[in-house]
C-alpha positions as YAML, in Angstrom:
chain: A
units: angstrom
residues:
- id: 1
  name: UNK
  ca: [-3.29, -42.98, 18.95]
- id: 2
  name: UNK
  ca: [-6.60, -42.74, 17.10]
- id: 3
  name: UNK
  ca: [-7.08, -42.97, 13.66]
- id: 4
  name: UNK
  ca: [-9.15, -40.86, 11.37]
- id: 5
  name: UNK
  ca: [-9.77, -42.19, 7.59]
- id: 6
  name: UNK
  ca: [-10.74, -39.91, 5.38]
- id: 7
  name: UNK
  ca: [-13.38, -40.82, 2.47]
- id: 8
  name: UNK
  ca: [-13.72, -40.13, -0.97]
- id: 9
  name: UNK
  ca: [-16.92, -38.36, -0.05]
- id: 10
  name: UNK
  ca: [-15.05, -35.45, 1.81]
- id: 11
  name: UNK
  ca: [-15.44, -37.05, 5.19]
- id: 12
  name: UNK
  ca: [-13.02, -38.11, 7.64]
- id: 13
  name: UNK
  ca: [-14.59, -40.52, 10.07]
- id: 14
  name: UNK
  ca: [-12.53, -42.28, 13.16]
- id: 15
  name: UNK
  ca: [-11.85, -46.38, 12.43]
- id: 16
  name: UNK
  ca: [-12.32, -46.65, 16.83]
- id: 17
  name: UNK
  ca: [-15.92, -45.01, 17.51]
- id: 18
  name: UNK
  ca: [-15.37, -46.35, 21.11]
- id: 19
  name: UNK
  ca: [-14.64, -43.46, 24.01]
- id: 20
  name: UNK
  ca: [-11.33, -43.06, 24.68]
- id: 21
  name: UNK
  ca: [-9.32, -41.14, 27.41]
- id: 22
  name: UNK
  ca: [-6.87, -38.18, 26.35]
- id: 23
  name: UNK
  ca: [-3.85, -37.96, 29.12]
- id: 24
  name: UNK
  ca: [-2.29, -34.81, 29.77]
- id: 25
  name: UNK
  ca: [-4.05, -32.70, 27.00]
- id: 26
  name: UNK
  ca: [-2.74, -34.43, 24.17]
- id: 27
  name: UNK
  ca: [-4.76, -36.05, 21.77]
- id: 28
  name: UNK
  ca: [-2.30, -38.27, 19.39]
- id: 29
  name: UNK
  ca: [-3.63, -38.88, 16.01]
- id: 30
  name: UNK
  ca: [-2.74, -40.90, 12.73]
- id: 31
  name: UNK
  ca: [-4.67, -39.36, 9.52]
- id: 32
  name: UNK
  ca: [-4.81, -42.09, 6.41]
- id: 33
  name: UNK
  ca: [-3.80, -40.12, 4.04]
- id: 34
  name: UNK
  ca: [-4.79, -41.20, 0.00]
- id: 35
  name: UNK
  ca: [-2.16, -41.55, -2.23]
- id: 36
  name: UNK
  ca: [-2.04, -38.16, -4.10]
- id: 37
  name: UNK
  ca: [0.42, -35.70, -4.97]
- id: 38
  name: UNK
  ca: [0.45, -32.57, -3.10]
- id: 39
  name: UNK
  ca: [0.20, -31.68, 0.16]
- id: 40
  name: UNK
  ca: [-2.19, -32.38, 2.90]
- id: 41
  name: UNK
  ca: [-2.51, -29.59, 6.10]
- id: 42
  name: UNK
  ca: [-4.99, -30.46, 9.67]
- id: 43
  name: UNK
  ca: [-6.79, -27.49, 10.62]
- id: 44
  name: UNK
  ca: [-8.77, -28.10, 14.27]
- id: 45
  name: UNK
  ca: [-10.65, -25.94, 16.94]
- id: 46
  name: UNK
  ca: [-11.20, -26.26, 20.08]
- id: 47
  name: UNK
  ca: [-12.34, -23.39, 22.91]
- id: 48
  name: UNK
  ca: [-9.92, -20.89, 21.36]
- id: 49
  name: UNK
  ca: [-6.88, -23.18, 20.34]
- id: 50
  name: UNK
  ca: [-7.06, -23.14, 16.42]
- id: 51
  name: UNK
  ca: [-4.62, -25.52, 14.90]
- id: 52
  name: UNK
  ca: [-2.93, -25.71, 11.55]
- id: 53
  name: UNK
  ca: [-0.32, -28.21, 10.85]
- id: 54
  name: UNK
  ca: [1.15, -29.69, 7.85]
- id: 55
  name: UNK
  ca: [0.65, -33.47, 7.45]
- id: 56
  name: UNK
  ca: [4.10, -35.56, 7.69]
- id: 57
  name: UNK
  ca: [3.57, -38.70, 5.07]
- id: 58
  name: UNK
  ca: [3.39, -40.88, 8.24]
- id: 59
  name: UNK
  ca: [-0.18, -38.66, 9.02]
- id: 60
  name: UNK
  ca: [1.01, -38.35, 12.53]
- id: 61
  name: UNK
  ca: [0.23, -35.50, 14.39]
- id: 62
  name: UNK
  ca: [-0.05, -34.46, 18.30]
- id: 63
  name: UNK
  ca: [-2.51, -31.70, 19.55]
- id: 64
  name: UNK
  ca: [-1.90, -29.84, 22.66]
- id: 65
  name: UNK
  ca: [-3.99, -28.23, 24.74]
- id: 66
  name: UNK
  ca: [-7.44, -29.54, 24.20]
- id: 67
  name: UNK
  ca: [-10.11, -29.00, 26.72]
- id: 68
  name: UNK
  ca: [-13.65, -30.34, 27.03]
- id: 69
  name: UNK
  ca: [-16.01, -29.16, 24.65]
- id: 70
  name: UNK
  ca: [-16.55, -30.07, 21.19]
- id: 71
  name: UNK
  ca: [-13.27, -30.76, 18.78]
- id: 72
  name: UNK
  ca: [-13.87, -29.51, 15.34]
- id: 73
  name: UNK
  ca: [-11.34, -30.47, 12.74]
- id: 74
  name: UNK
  ca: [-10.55, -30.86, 8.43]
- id: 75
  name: UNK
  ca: [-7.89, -31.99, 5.95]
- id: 76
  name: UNK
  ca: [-7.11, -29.85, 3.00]
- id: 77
  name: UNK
  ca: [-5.27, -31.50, 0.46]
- id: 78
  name: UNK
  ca: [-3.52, -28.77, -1.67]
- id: 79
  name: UNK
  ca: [-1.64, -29.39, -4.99]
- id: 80
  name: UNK
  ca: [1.15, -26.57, -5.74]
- id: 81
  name: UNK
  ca: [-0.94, -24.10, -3.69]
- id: 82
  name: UNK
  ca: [-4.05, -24.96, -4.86]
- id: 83
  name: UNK
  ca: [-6.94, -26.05, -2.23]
- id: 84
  name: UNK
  ca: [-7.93, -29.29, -4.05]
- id: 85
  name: UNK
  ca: [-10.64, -30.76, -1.49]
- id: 86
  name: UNK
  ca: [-11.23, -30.43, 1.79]
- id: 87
  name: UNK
  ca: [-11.94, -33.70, 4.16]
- id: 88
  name: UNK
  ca: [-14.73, -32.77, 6.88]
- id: 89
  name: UNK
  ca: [-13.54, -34.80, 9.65]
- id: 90
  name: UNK
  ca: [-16.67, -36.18, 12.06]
- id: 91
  name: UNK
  ca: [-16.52, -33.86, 15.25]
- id: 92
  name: UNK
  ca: [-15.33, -35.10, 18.75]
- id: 93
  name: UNK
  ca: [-17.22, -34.89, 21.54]
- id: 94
  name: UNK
  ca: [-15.13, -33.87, 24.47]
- id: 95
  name: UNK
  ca: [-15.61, -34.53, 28.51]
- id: 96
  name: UNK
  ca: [-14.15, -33.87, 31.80]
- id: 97
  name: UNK
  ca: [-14.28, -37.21, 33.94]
- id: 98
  name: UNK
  ca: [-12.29, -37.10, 37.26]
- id: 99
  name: UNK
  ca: [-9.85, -34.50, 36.44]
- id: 100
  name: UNK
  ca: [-9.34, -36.25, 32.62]
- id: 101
  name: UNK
  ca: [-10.82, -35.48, 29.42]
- id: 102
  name: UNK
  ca: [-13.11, -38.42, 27.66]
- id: 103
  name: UNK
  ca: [-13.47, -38.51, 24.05]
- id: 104
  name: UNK
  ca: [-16.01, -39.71, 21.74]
- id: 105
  name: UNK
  ca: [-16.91, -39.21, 17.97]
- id: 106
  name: UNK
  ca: [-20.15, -37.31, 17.68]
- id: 107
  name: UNK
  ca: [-21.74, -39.35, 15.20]
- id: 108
  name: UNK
  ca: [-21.88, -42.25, 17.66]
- id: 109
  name: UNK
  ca: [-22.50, -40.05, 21.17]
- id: 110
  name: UNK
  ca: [-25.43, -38.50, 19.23]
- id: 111
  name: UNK
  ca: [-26.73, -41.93, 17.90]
- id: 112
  name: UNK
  ca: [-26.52, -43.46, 21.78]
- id: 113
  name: UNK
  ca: [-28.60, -40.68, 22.77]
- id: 114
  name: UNK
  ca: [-31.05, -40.60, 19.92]
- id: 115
  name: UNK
  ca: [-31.49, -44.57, 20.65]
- id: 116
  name: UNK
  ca: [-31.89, -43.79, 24.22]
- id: 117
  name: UNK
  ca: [-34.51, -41.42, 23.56]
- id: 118
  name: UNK
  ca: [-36.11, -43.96, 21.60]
- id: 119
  name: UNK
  ca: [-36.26, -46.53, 23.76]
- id: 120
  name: UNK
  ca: [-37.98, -43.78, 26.87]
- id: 121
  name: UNK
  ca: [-40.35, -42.79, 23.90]
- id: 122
  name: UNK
  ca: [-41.37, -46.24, 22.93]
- id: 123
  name: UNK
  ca: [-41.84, -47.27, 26.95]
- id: 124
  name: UNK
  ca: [-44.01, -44.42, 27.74]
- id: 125
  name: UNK
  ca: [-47.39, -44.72, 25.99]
- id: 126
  name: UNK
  ca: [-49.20, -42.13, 27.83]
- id: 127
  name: UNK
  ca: [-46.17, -39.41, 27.56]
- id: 128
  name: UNK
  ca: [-46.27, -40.18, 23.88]
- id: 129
  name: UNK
  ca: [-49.82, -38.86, 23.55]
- id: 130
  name: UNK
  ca: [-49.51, -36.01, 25.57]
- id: 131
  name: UNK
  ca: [-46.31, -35.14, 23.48]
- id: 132
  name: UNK
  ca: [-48.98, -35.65, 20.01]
- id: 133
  name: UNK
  ca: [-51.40, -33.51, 21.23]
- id: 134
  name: UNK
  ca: [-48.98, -30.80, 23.08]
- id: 135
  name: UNK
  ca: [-47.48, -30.94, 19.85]
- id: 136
  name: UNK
  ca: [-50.40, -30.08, 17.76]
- id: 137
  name: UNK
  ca: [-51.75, -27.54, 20.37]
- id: 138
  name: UNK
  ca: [-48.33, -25.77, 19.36]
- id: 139
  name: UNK
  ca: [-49.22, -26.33, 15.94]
- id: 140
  name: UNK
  ca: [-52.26, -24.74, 15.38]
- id: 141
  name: UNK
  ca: [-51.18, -21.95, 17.88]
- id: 142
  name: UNK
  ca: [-48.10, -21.38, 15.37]
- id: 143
  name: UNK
  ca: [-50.49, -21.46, 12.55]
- id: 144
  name: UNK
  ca: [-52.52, -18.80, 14.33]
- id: 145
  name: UNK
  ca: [-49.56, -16.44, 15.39]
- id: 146
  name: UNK
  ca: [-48.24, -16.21, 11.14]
- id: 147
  name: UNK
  ca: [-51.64, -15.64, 10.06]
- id: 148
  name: UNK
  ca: [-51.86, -12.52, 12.37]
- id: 149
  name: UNK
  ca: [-48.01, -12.09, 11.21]
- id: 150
  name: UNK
  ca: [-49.67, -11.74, 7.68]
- id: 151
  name: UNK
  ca: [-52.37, -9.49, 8.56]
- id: 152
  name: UNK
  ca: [-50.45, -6.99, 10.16]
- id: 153
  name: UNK
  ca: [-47.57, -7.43, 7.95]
- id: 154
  name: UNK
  ca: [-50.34, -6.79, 5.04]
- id: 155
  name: UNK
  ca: [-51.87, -3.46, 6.97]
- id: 156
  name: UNK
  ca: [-48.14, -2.34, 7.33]
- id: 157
  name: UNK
  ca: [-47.09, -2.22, 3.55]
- id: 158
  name: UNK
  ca: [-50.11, -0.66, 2.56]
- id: 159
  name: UNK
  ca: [-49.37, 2.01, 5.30]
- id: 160
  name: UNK
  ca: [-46.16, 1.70, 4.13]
- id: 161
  name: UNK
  ca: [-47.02, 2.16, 0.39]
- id: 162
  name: UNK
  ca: [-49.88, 4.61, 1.12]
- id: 163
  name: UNK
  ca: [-47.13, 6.96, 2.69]
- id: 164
  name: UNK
  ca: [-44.49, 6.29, -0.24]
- id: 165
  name: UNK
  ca: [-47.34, 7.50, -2.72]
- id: 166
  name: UNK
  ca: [-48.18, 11.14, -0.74]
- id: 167
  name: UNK
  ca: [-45.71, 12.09, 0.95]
- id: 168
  name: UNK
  ca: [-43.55, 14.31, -0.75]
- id: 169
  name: UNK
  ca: [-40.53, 14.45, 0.30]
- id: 170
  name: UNK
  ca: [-40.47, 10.24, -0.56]
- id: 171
  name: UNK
  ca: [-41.57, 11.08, -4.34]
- id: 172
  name: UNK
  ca: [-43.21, 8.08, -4.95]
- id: 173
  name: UNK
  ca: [-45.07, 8.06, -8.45]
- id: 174
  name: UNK
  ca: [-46.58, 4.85, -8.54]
- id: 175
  name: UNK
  ca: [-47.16, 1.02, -6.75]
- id: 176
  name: UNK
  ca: [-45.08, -0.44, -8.73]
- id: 177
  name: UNK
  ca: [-41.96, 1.81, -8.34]
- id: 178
  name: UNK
  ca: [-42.58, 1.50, -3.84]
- id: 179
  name: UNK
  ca: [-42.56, -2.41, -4.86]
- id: 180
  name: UNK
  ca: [-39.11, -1.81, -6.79]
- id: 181
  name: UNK
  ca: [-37.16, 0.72, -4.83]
- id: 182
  name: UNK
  ca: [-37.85, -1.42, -1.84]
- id: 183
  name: UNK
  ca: [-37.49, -4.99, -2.82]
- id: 184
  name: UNK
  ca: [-40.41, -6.17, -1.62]
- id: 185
  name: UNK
  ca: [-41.49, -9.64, -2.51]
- id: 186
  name: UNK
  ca: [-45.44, -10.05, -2.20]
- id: 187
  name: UNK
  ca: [-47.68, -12.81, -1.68]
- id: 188
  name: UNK
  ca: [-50.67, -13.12, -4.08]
- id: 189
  name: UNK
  ca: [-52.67, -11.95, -1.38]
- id: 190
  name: UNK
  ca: [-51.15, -8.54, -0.77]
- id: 191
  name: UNK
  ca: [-50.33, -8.32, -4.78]
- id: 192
  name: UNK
  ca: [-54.59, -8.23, -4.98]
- id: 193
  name: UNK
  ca: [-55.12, -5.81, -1.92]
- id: 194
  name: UNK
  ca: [-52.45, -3.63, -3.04]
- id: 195
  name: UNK
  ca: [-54.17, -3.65, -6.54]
- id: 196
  name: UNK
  ca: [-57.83, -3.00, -5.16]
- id: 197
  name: UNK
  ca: [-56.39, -0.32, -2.62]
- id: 198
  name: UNK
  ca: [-54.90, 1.58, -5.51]
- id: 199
  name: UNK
  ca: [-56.93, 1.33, -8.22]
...
């Protein structure tokens, strides 16, 4: 049985961050709940199976049916019908390993890999440069790609404008009123080439 404690902060977090093996399906939990009034419900998803169960005062609970993937789960803690606060509980990771499921909190699976990925970057000098300068090729090619964004973005409200303004059946009487039927938000930039284009 594996224990979730839930914080003051809103977060759940398992006391065992070690991988663990679920038998048959079931995944056997105890939830520490805080001593409040009320009630306190688990809600959990999983590939499909959505869960809701009232919390017994023990905080034990079984679910059925889980499957590999990723476990996502919460504690609501109502008070005479009221949702009072809801406990984010840390997602688990979920495996197949030889026909049974292996289970791991995210937080810690993600940390293990983040170190891990770490420890590659740090060994590998030369990979670390190329990654620098891939990574500012990408950069500056990004920064080229929105300015040509902004140019033709630019050319298309003032066609855009340009045809609110004469064509009739649009009735367009003025800059201002294309700018406020439309919602457009404009950059300084187009505010002063709309201005000079319609003077």
């Amino acid at each position: 049985m594996k224990t979730i404690k839930l914080k003051s902060t809103g977060i759940g977090r398992y006391d065992d961050v070690s991988p663990f093996i679920i038998n048959d399906n079931k995944l056997s939990l105890h939830i520490e709940l805080p001593a409040l009034n009320g009630e306190f419900y688990f809600l959990a998803s999983n590939n499909g199976l959505n869960v809701k169960k009232l919390l017994a005062f023990d905080g034990n609970l079984v679910l059925e049916g889980v499957t590999a993937g990723e476990l996502l789960a919460e504690v609501r803690h109502y008070l005479k019908g009221e949702l009072i606060k809801t406990y984010k509980v840390e997602p688990l990771i979920l495996k197949e390993v030889d026909g049974k499921l292996s289970a791991e909190p995210e937080i810690i699976a993600v940390c293990r890999e983040f170190n891990g990925l770490k420890e590659t970057f740090n060994d590998d000098r030369t990979r670390t440069a190329e990654l620098e300068e891939s990574l500012k090729t990408a950069i500056k090619e990004l920064e080229n790609q929105l300015k040509l964004l902004q140019i033709n973005l630019t050319s298309l409200l003032l066609f855009a404008c340009d045809d609110y303004l004469n064509n009739v059946y649009l009735g367009g009487e003025s800059v201002e009123g294309f700018k406020e039927k439309y919602g457009f938000e404009l950059t300084e930039e187009q505010k002063e080439k709309l201005r000079r284009y319609y003077k």
